[in-house]
Amino acid sequence: MKQMKLMYIALLAMVMMCGKAIAANRVSAKAATVEVVVFHGVKQCQTCQAIKKNSQEVAVEVAKTLSGGKKVVYKVIDFSKPENKKLAEKYQIAWTSLLLIKHGADGKETVKNLSEYAIENARTNTEAFRKTLANDIRALLKD
């Protein structure tokens, strides 16, 4: 009889823990992800290098402040490589570019192209560039 009670308590505890894990998975599955994607070719000038460096640092900084399963992912893609050709075509990339790509919980993809702003500001107006990038990432995560 004592063993039955212990088994019942153990079973009940397992069911409760499983329920919490399932609920946690549901929350994270509904959370948005923003990819900070830098596309580049073979040769990279100082501006291109500044875009990469600053966007990576900002992505890491913003990611550290997130909660609720929201994520920021940083990627660098060489569009001149054959394996990246389809991705470059999908986003119409032909030169150095900076995209923010939000993957919503509903499966919808939202793309914000910051390429022109990045080229104009990443190297010469770094603080403004970093602030704008961080604000844009956070805004996409709020939507």
mmCIF file of C-alpha atoms in Angstrom:
data_model
loop_
_atom_site.group_PDB
_atom_site.id
_atom_site.type_symbol
_atom_site.label_atom_id
_atom_site.label_comp_id
_atom_site.label_asym_id
_atom_site.label_seq_id
_atom_site.Cartn_x
_atom_site.Cartn_y
_atom_site.Cartn_z
ATOM 1 C CA MET A 1 0.000 0.000 0.000
ATOM 2 C CA LYS A 2 2.860 2.337 0.876
ATOM 3 C CA GLN A 3 4.520 1.570 -2.468
ATOM 4 C CA MET A 4 1.309 2.425 -4.317
ATOM 5 C CA LYS A 5 1.169 5.838 -2.615
ATOM 6 C CA LEU A 6 4.818 6.532 -3.506
ATOM 7 C CA MET A 7 4.234 5.491 -7.112
ATOM 8 C CA TYR A 8 1.125 7.691 -7.281
ATOM 9 C CA ILE A 9 3.029 10.695 -5.886
ATOM 10 C CA ALA A 10 5.922 10.103 -8.304
ATOM 11 C CA LEU A 11 3.505 9.822 -11.237
ATOM 12 C CA LEU A 12 1.696 12.983 -10.185
ATOM 13 C CA ALA A 13 5.004 14.879 -9.905
ATOM 14 C CA MET A 14 6.062 13.710 -13.389
ATOM 15 C CA VAL A 15 2.747 14.837 -14.910
ATOM 16 C CA MET A 16 3.063 18.258 -13.290
ATOM 17 C CA MET A 17 6.655 18.723 -14.511
ATOM 18 C CA CYS A 18 5.703 17.632 -18.010
ATOM 19 C CA GLY A 19 2.847 20.148 -18.066
ATOM 20 C CA LYS A 20 5.216 22.973 -17.149
ATOM 21 C CA ALA A 21 7.662 21.946 -19.880
ATOM 22 C CA ILE A 22 4.894 21.880 -22.487
ATOM 23 C CA ALA A 23 3.679 25.315 -21.390
ATOM 24 C CA ALA A 24 7.235 26.697 -21.603
ATOM 25 C CA ASN A 25 7.586 25.312 -25.127
ATOM 26 C CA ARG A 26 4.339 26.986 -26.164
ATOM 27 C CA VAL A 27 5.573 30.364 -24.929
ATOM 28 C CA SER A 28 8.886 30.086 -26.793
ATOM 29 C CA ALA A 29 7.198 28.806 -29.956
ATOM 30 C CA LYS A 30 5.049 31.956 -30.019
ATOM 31 C CA ALA A 31 8.004 34.295 -29.536
ATOM 32 C CA ALA A 32 9.484 36.181 -32.455
ATOM 33 C CA THR A 33 12.997 35.866 -33.815
ATOM 34 C CA VAL A 34 14.871 38.620 -35.627
ATOM 35 C CA GLU A 35 17.826 37.724 -37.804
ATOM 36 C CA VAL A 36 20.438 40.428 -38.316
ATOM 37 C CA VAL A 37 21.879 39.385 -41.664
ATOM 38 C CA VAL A 38 24.914 40.946 -43.312
ATOM 39 C CA PHE A 39 25.437 39.986 -46.949
ATOM 40 C CA HIS A 40 28.850 40.616 -48.469
ATOM 41 C CA GLY A 41 30.970 39.671 -51.455
ATOM 42 C CA VAL A 42 34.566 38.525 -51.629
ATOM 43 C CA LYS A 43 36.212 41.910 -51.075
ATOM 44 C CA GLN A 44 35.191 44.075 -48.160
ATOM 45 C CA CYS A 45 36.022 47.741 -47.741
ATOM 46 C CA GLN A 46 36.274 49.563 -44.398
ATOM 47 C CA THR A 47 32.586 50.456 -44.524
ATOM 48 C CA CYS A 48 31.587 46.831 -45.089
ATOM 49 C CA GLN A 49 33.798 45.748 -42.204
ATOM 50 C CA ALA A 50 32.247 48.423 -39.969
ATOM 51 C CA ILE A 51 28.759 47.198 -40.851
ATOM 52 C CA LYS A 52 29.711 43.640 -39.885
ATOM 53 C CA LYS A 53 31.473 44.600 -36.663
ATOM 54 C CA ASN A 54 28.848 47.017 -35.378
ATOM 55 C CA SER A 55 25.816 44.965 -36.368
ATOM 56 C CA GLN A 56 27.240 41.892 -34.630
ATOM 57 C CA GLU A 57 27.961 43.834 -31.447
ATOM 58 C CA VAL A 58 24.492 45.405 -31.422
ATOM 59 C CA ALA A 59 22.799 42.042 -32.067
ATOM 60 C CA VAL A 60 24.645 40.507 -29.117
ATOM 61 C CA GLU A 61 23.823 43.482 -26.866
ATOM 62 C CA VAL A 62 20.109 43.397 -27.721
ATOM 63 C CA ALA A 63 19.941 39.605 -27.357
ATOM 64 C CA LYS A 64 21.246 39.876 -23.787
ATOM 65 C CA THR A 65 18.270 42.070 -22.814
ATOM 66 C CA LEU A 66 15.498 39.852 -24.210
ATOM 67 C CA SER A 67 13.044 37.679 -22.348
ATOM 68 C CA GLY A 68 9.969 35.622 -23.140
ATOM 69 C CA GLY A 69 11.708 33.409 -25.654
ATOM 70 C CA LYS A 70 12.392 36.245 -28.123
ATOM 71 C CA LYS A 71 15.665 35.854 -29.990
ATOM 72 C CA VAL A 72 18.140 37.804 -32.069
ATOM 73 C CA VAL A 73 20.336 35.801 -34.429
ATOM 74 C CA TYR A 74 23.344 37.268 -36.235
ATOM 75 C CA LYS A 75 24.414 35.877 -39.619
ATOM 76 C CA VAL A 76 27.034 36.775 -42.203
ATOM 77 C CA ILE A 77 26.428 35.485 -45.713
ATOM 78 C CA ASP A 78 28.853 35.664 -48.638
ATOM 79 C CA PHE A 79 26.468 36.119 -51.566
ATOM 80 C CA SER A 80 29.213 35.284 -54.071
ATOM 81 C CA LYS A 81 29.298 31.626 -52.959
ATOM 82 C CA PRO A 82 27.167 29.239 -55.037
ATOM 83 C CA GLU A 83 25.422 27.815 -51.950
ATOM 84 C CA ASN A 84 24.126 31.300 -51.061
ATOM 85 C CA LYS A 85 22.883 32.241 -54.539
ATOM 86 C CA LYS A 86 19.219 31.368 -53.875
ATOM 87 C CA LEU A 87 19.184 33.334 -50.640
ATOM 88 C CA ALA A 88 20.723 36.355 -52.365
ATOM 89 C CA GLU A 89 18.124 36.115 -55.122
ATOM 90 C CA LYS A 90 15.274 35.791 -52.614
ATOM 91 C CA TYR A 91 16.258 39.057 -50.934
ATOM 92 C CA GLN A 92 17.521 40.700 -54.170
ATOM 93 C CA ILE A 93 21.086 41.110 -52.896
ATOM 94 C CA ALA A 94 23.789 42.307 -55.297
ATOM 95 C CA TRP A 95 26.192 44.142 -52.975
ATOM 96 C CA THR A 96 26.867 44.580 -49.269
ATOM 97 C CA SER A 97 23.536 44.642 -47.493
ATOM 98 C CA LEU A 98 22.112 44.643 -43.990
ATOM 99 C CA LEU A 99 18.703 43.089 -43.472
ATOM 100 C CA LEU A 100 16.590 42.564 -40.391
ATOM 101 C CA ILE A 101 14.378 39.540 -40.966
ATOM 102 C CA LYS A 102 11.625 38.903 -38.454
ATOM 103 C CA HIS A 103 10.162 35.429 -38.229
ATOM 104 C CA GLY A 104 6.860 35.824 -36.415
ATOM 105 C CA ALA A 105 5.057 33.191 -34.391
ATOM 106 C CA ASP A 106 2.479 33.009 -37.178
ATOM 107 C CA GLY A 107 5.162 32.031 -39.703
ATOM 108 C CA LYS A 108 5.053 35.447 -41.368
ATOM 109 C CA GLU A 109 8.389 36.928 -42.460
ATOM 110 C CA THR A 110 8.979 40.677 -42.275
ATOM 111 C CA VAL A 111 12.096 42.166 -43.877
ATOM 112 C CA LYS A 112 13.555 45.569 -43.110
ATOM 113 C CA ASN A 113 16.381 46.628 -45.414
ATOM 114 C CA LEU A 114 18.890 48.877 -43.644
ATOM 115 C CA SER A 115 21.548 48.642 -46.342
ATOM 116 C CA GLU A 116 21.568 52.245 -47.492
ATOM 117 C CA TYR A 117 21.495 53.591 -43.938
ATOM 118 C CA ALA A 118 24.250 51.183 -42.884
ATOM 119 C CA ILE A 119 26.513 52.145 -45.771
ATOM 120 C CA GLU A 120 26.031 55.843 -45.018
ATOM 121 C CA ASN A 121 26.516 55.598 -41.235
ATOM 122 C CA ALA A 122 28.243 52.441 -39.933
ATOM 123 C CA ARG A 123 31.755 53.831 -40.307
ATOM 124 C CA THR A 124 31.291 57.611 -40.152
ATOM 125 C CA ASN A 125 28.340 57.990 -37.746
ATOM 126 C CA THR A 126 28.758 54.827 -35.694
ATOM 127 C CA GLU A 127 26.781 55.766 -32.578
ATOM 128 C CA ALA A 128 23.712 56.813 -34.581
ATOM 129 C CA PHE A 129 23.958 53.642 -36.653
ATOM 130 C CA ARG A 130 24.174 51.423 -33.568
ATOM 131 C CA LYS A 131 21.278 53.206 -31.845
ATOM 132 C CA THR A 132 19.043 52.997 -34.918
ATOM 133 C CA LEU A 133 19.871 49.321 -35.454
ATOM 134 C CA ALA A 134 19.110 48.435 -31.821
ATOM 135 C CA ASN A 135 15.826 50.374 -31.940
ATOM 136 C CA ASP A 136 14.801 48.703 -35.196
ATOM 137 C CA ILE A 137 15.532 45.223 -33.814
ATOM 138 C CA ARG A 138 13.501 45.943 -30.674
ATOM 139 C CA ALA A 139 10.626 47.401 -32.718
ATOM 140 C CA LEU A 140 10.431 44.258 -34.853
ATOM 141 C CA LEU A 141 10.370 42.107 -31.743
ATOM 142 C CA LYS A 142 7.470 44.129 -30.290
ATOM 143 C CA ASP A 143 5.197 43.774 -33.324
#
